[in-house]
mmCIF file of C-alpha atoms in Angstrom:
data_model
loop_
_atom_site.group_PDB
_atom_site.id
_atom_site.type_symbol
_atom_site.label_atom_id
_atom_site.label_comp_id
_atom_site.label_asym_id
_atom_site.label_seq_id
_atom_site.Cartn_x
_atom_site.Cartn_y
_atom_site.Cartn_z
ATOM 1 C CA MET H 20 32.738 43.824 193.694
ATOM 2 C CA MET H 21 33.681 40.653 195.625
ATOM 3 C CA GLY H 22 30.189 40.559 197.142
ATOM 4 C CA SER H 23 26.730 39.819 195.766
ATOM 5 C CA GLY H 24 23.386 41.476 195.207
ATOM 6 C CA GLY H 25 22.192 39.802 198.386
ATOM 7 C CA TYR H 26 23.908 42.309 200.658
ATOM 8 C CA TRP H 27 21.338 44.915 199.619
ATOM 9 C CA GLY H 28 18.690 42.871 201.453
ATOM 10 C CA PRO H 29 18.884 44.737 204.807
ATOM 11 C CA ILE H 30 18.675 48.085 203.014
ATOM 12 C CA ALA H 31 15.738 46.938 200.902
ATOM 13 C CA ALA H 32 13.922 45.846 204.062
ATOM 14 C CA ARG H 33 14.453 49.252 205.651
ATOM 15 C CA LEU H 34 13.142 51.077 202.573
ATOM 16 C CA GLU H 35 9.889 49.159 203.216
ATOM 17 C CA GLY H 36 8.717 48.829 199.628
ATOM 18 C CA ARG H 37 9.233 52.477 198.699
ATOM 19 C CA ILE H 38 10.911 51.356 195.504
ATOM 20 C CA ASP H 39 11.234 48.062 193.666
ATOM 21 C CA LEU H 40 14.898 47.221 194.156
ATOM 22 C CA THR H 41 16.765 45.173 191.547
ATOM 23 C CA ALA H 42 20.253 44.164 192.718
ATOM 24 C CA ILE H 43 22.340 42.244 190.197
ATOM 25 C CA ASP H 44 25.199 39.824 190.795
ATOM 26 C CA LEU H 45 28.174 40.971 188.751
ATOM 27 C CA PRO H 46 29.762 38.444 186.359
ATOM 28 C CA GLY H 47 31.832 36.042 188.409
ATOM 29 C CA HIS H 48 29.882 36.895 191.590
ATOM 30 C CA GLY H 49 26.947 35.399 193.472
ATOM 31 C CA ARG H 50 24.767 33.325 191.171
ATOM 32 C CA SER H 51 26.100 34.846 187.947
ATOM 33 C CA ASP H 52 28.248 32.844 185.570
ATOM 34 C CA PRO H 53 32.039 33.129 185.734
ATOM 35 C CA TRP H 54 33.660 35.940 183.793
ATOM 36 C CA THR H 55 35.119 34.264 180.695
ATOM 37 C CA PRO H 56 35.524 37.010 178.074
ATOM 38 C CA GLY H 57 36.409 36.245 174.484
ATOM 39 C CA PRO H 58 38.844 38.283 172.401
ATOM 40 C CA GLU H 59 36.063 40.485 171.025
ATOM 41 C CA ASP H 60 34.306 41.063 174.351
ATOM 42 C CA PRO H 61 34.485 44.397 176.202
ATOM 43 C CA ASP H 62 36.483 45.012 179.347
ATOM 44 C CA TYR H 63 34.944 44.042 182.681
ATOM 45 C CA HIS H 64 33.685 47.488 183.684
ATOM 46 C CA THR H 65 32.086 48.032 180.277
ATOM 47 C CA ALA H 66 30.422 44.607 180.407
ATOM 48 C CA VAL H 67 28.981 45.322 183.863
ATOM 49 C CA THR H 68 27.755 48.736 182.707
ATOM 50 C CA ARG H 69 25.970 47.231 179.714
ATOM 51 C CA ILE H 70 24.317 44.586 181.894
ATOM 52 C CA ALA H 71 23.091 47.188 184.385
ATOM 53 C CA ALA H 72 21.911 49.547 181.639
ATOM 54 C CA ALA H 73 19.871 46.738 180.070
ATOM 55 C CA PHE H 74 17.534 46.857 183.090
ATOM 56 C CA ILE H 75 16.612 50.503 182.472
ATOM 57 C CA GLN H 76 13.321 50.929 180.639
ATOM 58 C CA ARG H 77 12.339 54.322 182.055
ATOM 59 C CA PRO H 78 13.865 56.976 184.336
ATOM 60 C CA LEU H 79 14.703 55.356 187.647
ATOM 61 C CA ASP H 80 16.717 55.676 190.841
ATOM 62 C CA LEU H 81 20.261 54.384 190.474
ATOM 63 C CA ILE H 82 22.003 53.323 193.688
ATOM 64 C CA GLY H 83 25.544 51.977 193.641
ATOM 65 C CA HIS H 84 28.279 51.061 196.082
ATOM 66 C CA SER H 85 32.025 50.993 195.398
ATOM 67 C CA MET H 86 32.597 49.818 191.806
ATOM 68 C CA GLY H 87 28.816 49.664 191.398
ATOM 69 C CA ALA H 88 28.714 53.382 192.126
ATOM 70 C CA THR H 89 31.163 54.012 189.284
ATOM 71 C CA VAL H 90 28.920 51.970 186.976
ATOM 72 C CA ALA H 91 25.886 54.023 188.052
ATOM 73 C CA LEU H 92 27.820 57.244 187.463
ATOM 74 C CA ARG H 93 28.967 56.037 184.042
ATOM 75 C CA ILE H 94 25.360 55.340 183.050
ATOM 76 C CA ALA H 95 24.220 58.727 184.343
ATOM 77 C CA VAL H 96 26.896 60.565 182.338
ATOM 78 C CA ALA H 97 26.028 58.630 179.170
ATOM 79 C CA ALA H 98 22.243 58.828 179.545
ATOM 80 C CA PRO H 99 21.220 61.480 182.092
ATOM 81 C CA GLU H 100 17.613 61.253 180.905
ATOM 82 C CA ALA H 101 17.480 57.690 182.269
ATOM 83 C CA VAL H 102 18.150 58.758 185.859
ATOM 84 C CA ARG H 103 15.570 60.094 188.350
ATOM 85 C CA SER H 104 18.010 60.136 191.263
ATOM 86 C CA LEU H 105 21.588 58.970 191.759
ATOM 87 C CA THR H 106 22.940 57.707 195.082
ATOM 88 C CA LEU H 107 26.669 56.969 195.023
ATOM 89 C CA ILE H 108 28.080 55.163 198.056
ATOM 90 C CA GLU H 109 31.882 55.360 198.119
ATOM 91 C CA PRO H 110 32.472 55.450 194.330
ATOM 92 C CA VAL H 111 35.998 54.142 193.741
ATOM 93 C CA LEU H 112 36.725 56.287 190.690
ATOM 94 C CA PHE H 113 40.341 56.834 191.700
ATOM 95 C CA ALA H 114 41.036 58.823 188.538
ATOM 96 C CA ALA H 115 39.053 61.678 190.123
ATOM 97 C CA ALA H 116 41.684 61.957 192.885
ATOM 98 C CA PRO H 117 45.055 61.030 191.346
ATOM 99 C CA GLY H 118 48.147 60.642 193.465
ATOM 100 C CA SER H 119 46.532 58.616 196.237
ATOM 101 C CA ALA H 120 47.976 55.588 198.019
ATOM 102 C CA GLN H 121 45.662 53.427 195.906
ATOM 103 C CA ALA H 122 48.202 53.422 193.053
ATOM 104 C CA ASP H 123 50.781 51.653 195.232
ATOM 105 C CA LEU H 124 48.190 49.156 196.441
ATOM 106 C CA ASP H 125 47.180 48.341 192.856
ATOM 107 C CA THR H 126 50.811 47.885 191.840
ATOM 108 C CA ARG H 127 51.397 45.437 194.687
ATOM 109 C CA MET H 128 48.211 43.516 193.877
ATOM 110 C CA ALA H 129 49.147 43.293 190.191
ATOM 111 C CA ARG H 130 52.602 41.971 191.062
ATOM 112 C CA HIS H 131 51.179 39.236 193.281
ATOM 113 C CA LEU H 132 48.680 38.216 190.595
ATOM 114 C CA ALA H 133 51.364 38.141 187.904
ATOM 115 C CA GLU H 134 53.507 35.922 190.128
ATOM 116 C CA GLY H 135 50.667 33.515 190.891
ATOM 117 C CA ARG H 136 49.819 34.637 194.423
ATOM 118 C CA PRO H 137 46.113 35.553 194.325
ATOM 119 C CA ASP H 138 45.870 34.942 198.061
ATOM 120 C CA GLU H 139 48.345 37.754 198.743
ATOM 121 C CA ALA H 140 46.536 40.062 196.320
ATOM 122 C CA ALA H 141 43.207 39.331 198.035
ATOM 123 C CA ARG H 142 44.773 39.858 201.447
ATOM 124 C CA ILE H 143 46.048 43.321 200.446
ATOM 125 C CA PHE H 144 42.706 44.288 198.917
ATOM 126 C CA LEU H 145 40.572 43.181 201.855
ATOM 127 C CA ASP H 146 42.843 44.856 204.405
ATOM 128 C CA VAL H 147 41.843 48.216 202.896
ATOM 129 C CA TRP H 148 38.434 47.667 201.310
ATOM 130 C CA GLY H 149 36.925 44.596 202.965
ATOM 131 C CA HIS H 150 34.590 44.026 205.885
ATOM 132 C CA GLN H 151 36.760 41.221 207.296
ATOM 133 C CA PRO H 152 40.459 40.447 206.779
ATOM 134 C CA TYR H 153 41.292 37.576 204.430
ATOM 135 C CA ASP H 154 42.699 35.344 207.157
ATOM 136 C CA ALA H 155 39.498 35.646 209.223
ATOM 137 C CA LEU H 156 37.365 34.200 206.414
ATOM 138 C CA PRO H 157 36.363 30.515 206.241
ATOM 139 C CA PRO H 158 38.272 28.542 203.563
ATOM 140 C CA PRO H 159 35.379 28.549 201.028
ATOM 141 C CA PHE H 160 35.202 32.340 201.186
ATOM 142 C CA GLN H 161 38.969 32.624 200.892
ATOM 143 C CA GLN H 162 38.728 30.575 197.693
ATOM 144 C CA GLN H 163 35.986 32.896 196.451
ATOM 145 C CA MET H 164 38.210 35.903 197.107
ATOM 146 C CA ARG H 165 41.104 34.259 195.245
ATOM 147 C CA ASP H 166 38.824 33.576 192.284
ATOM 148 C CA GLN H 167 37.440 37.108 192.178
ATOM 149 C CA ILE H 168 40.508 39.235 192.884
ATOM 150 C CA PRO H 169 41.577 39.196 189.186
ATOM 151 C CA LEU H 170 38.295 40.990 188.398
ATOM 152 C CA VAL H 171 39.404 43.859 190.632
ATOM 153 C CA ALA H 172 42.583 44.145 188.579
ATOM 154 C CA ALA H 173 40.522 43.940 185.385
ATOM 155 C CA SER H 174 38.805 47.217 186.317
ATOM 156 C CA ASP H 175 42.058 49.122 186.781
ATOM 157 C CA GLU H 176 42.003 50.929 183.428
ATOM 158 C CA VAL H 177 38.580 52.472 184.067
ATOM 159 C CA LEU H 178 38.883 53.166 187.779
ATOM 160 C CA ASN H 179 42.447 54.469 187.874
ATOM 161 C CA ARG H 180 42.893 56.001 184.418
ATOM 162 C CA ASP H 181 39.274 56.824 183.516
ATOM 163 C CA GLY H 182 39.380 54.534 180.499
ATOM 164 C CA ALA H 183 35.606 55.011 180.103
ATOM 165 C CA ASN H 184 35.974 58.815 179.982
ATOM 166 C CA ILE H 185 33.490 59.303 182.814
ATOM 167 C CA LEU H 186 35.284 62.480 183.886
ATOM 168 C CA ARG H 187 35.238 64.060 180.433
ATOM 169 C CA ALA H 188 34.662 67.790 180.189
ATOM 170 C CA GLY H 189 30.969 68.599 180.548
ATOM 171 C CA GLY H 190 30.036 65.016 181.430
ATOM 172 C CA LEU H 191 29.188 65.251 185.122
ATOM 173 C CA GLU H 192 27.646 68.650 184.549
ATOM 174 C CA VAL H 193 24.795 67.234 182.431
ATOM 175 C CA ILE H 194 23.415 65.143 185.308
ATOM 176 C CA ASP H 195 20.437 67.193 186.486
ATOM 177 C CA ALA H 196 18.960 64.527 188.770
ATOM 178 C CA PRO H 197 19.551 64.845 192.538
ATOM 179 C CA VAL H 198 22.855 63.181 193.455
ATOM 180 C CA LEU H 199 23.866 62.052 196.937
ATOM 181 C CA LEU H 200 27.444 61.033 197.746
ATOM 182 C CA ILE H 201 27.684 58.853 200.862
ATOM 183 C CA SER H 202 31.004 58.122 202.563
ATOM 184 C CA GLY H 203 32.078 56.257 205.675
ATOM 185 C CA GLU H 204 33.805 58.382 208.282
ATOM 186 C CA GLU H 205 36.603 55.829 208.667
ATOM 187 C CA SER H 206 37.069 55.044 204.966
ATOM 188 C CA PRO H 207 40.450 55.626 203.271
ATOM 189 C CA PRO H 208 41.152 59.327 202.636
ATOM 190 C CA VAL H 209 40.927 58.843 198.873
ATOM 191 C CA ILE H 210 37.187 58.174 199.226
ATOM 192 C CA HIS H 211 36.631 61.648 200.651
ATOM 193 C CA ASP H 212 38.879 63.178 197.986
ATOM 194 C CA ILE H 213 36.856 61.463 195.247
ATOM 195 C CA ALA H 214 33.575 62.659 196.752
ATOM 196 C CA ALA H 215 34.872 66.229 196.924
ATOM 197 C CA ALA H 216 36.092 66.147 193.310
ATOM 198 C CA LEU H 217 32.781 64.787 192.000
ATOM 199 C CA ALA H 218 30.651 67.116 194.136
ATOM 200 C CA ALA H 219 32.505 70.144 192.771
ATOM 201 C CA ARG H 220 31.185 69.356 189.283
ATOM 202 C CA LEU H 221 27.677 67.995 189.871
ATOM 203 C CA PRO H 222 24.834 70.547 189.543
ATOM 204 C CA ASP H 223 22.486 69.130 192.217
ATOM 205 C CA VAL H 224 24.495 67.284 194.827
ATOM 206 C CA GLY H 225 24.546 66.526 198.528
ATOM 207 C CA ARG H 226 27.207 64.827 200.632
ATOM 208 C CA ALA H 227 26.799 62.697 203.737
ATOM 209 C CA THR H 228 29.262 60.951 206.029
ATOM 210 C CA VAL H 229 28.198 58.010 208.198
ATOM 211 C CA PRO H 230 29.897 58.151 211.629
ATOM 212 C CA GLY H 231 31.957 55.121 212.593
ATOM 213 C CA ALA H 232 31.543 53.504 209.176
ATOM 214 C CA ALA H 233 34.175 52.307 206.721
ATOM 215 C CA HIS H 234 33.973 51.196 203.105
ATOM 216 C CA MET H 235 31.492 48.344 203.617
ATOM 217 C CA LEU H 236 28.855 50.577 205.219
ATOM 218 C CA PRO H 237 25.894 49.055 203.298
ATOM 219 C CA LEU H 238 26.622 45.881 205.291
ATOM 220 C CA THR H 239 27.717 47.411 208.578
ATOM 221 C CA HIS H 240 25.373 50.427 208.763
ATOM 222 C CA PRO H 241 22.254 49.539 206.717
ATOM 223 C CA GLU H 242 19.944 51.686 208.858
ATOM 224 C CA ALA H 243 21.920 54.858 208.230
ATOM 225 C CA VAL H 244 22.500 54.096 204.542
ATOM 226 C CA ALA H 245 18.816 53.316 203.932
ATOM 227 C CA GLY H 246 17.836 56.538 205.662
ATOM 228 C CA LEU H 247 20.149 58.560 203.441
ATOM 229 C CA ILE H 248 18.892 56.804 200.301
ATOM 230 C CA ALA H 249 15.362 57.740 201.383
ATOM 231 C CA VAL H 250 16.434 61.377 201.695
ATOM 232 C CA ASN H 251 17.644 61.364 198.101
ATOM 233 C CA LEU H 252 14.452 59.665 196.943
ATOM 234 C CA ASP H 253 12.540 62.499 198.604
ATOM 235 C CA ARG H 254 14.635 65.022 196.699
ATOM 236 C CA ALA H 255 13.733 63.293 193.425
#
């Protein structure tokens, strides 16, 4: 979310051809078309999940970061037979750890968007979840953040209230592929709470914390993240 498939490049290089890596640009991101849903179209998270699932022709290794990790988890719950291994880097499924500070942040972002201040909404979001603060970005990237921040709000129902029913009874428990949950040591506390809640229900799960890393660890710590992905590939 608010990035592109291109930031997987350093990790792909460090995996040295072990797997064929397909990294998609979400709608409204990178080289994908803008997100312009019609009245009969699904919500944003569902649309992204369907796009990602369309690439699956046989059991494979699903690797996701942030919202992408929630998409990977949603696919694994719906079709566990399609997953050979599952690597979830900082899944932002806030519904797994209710009562966090994220609810207040989302409320503030929604208010700014409703009042026509996407720059303020983007500034709040990037202060917590970004690699660089909004005001440090060049103007073209600030515009990109303003254009994309409504897509963050569009995922609220799934991420905060589990509108996709990912956490349904017996759902996580059917995933028999090896799962690895990767967190940054310096990420917001809710990330560690989410990882703990998911790990408690997954049958074959490991957890790893990358020292000195925050939420954008695929960009800031690609060596460590690639090494951990390789560990989970070995387990599969």
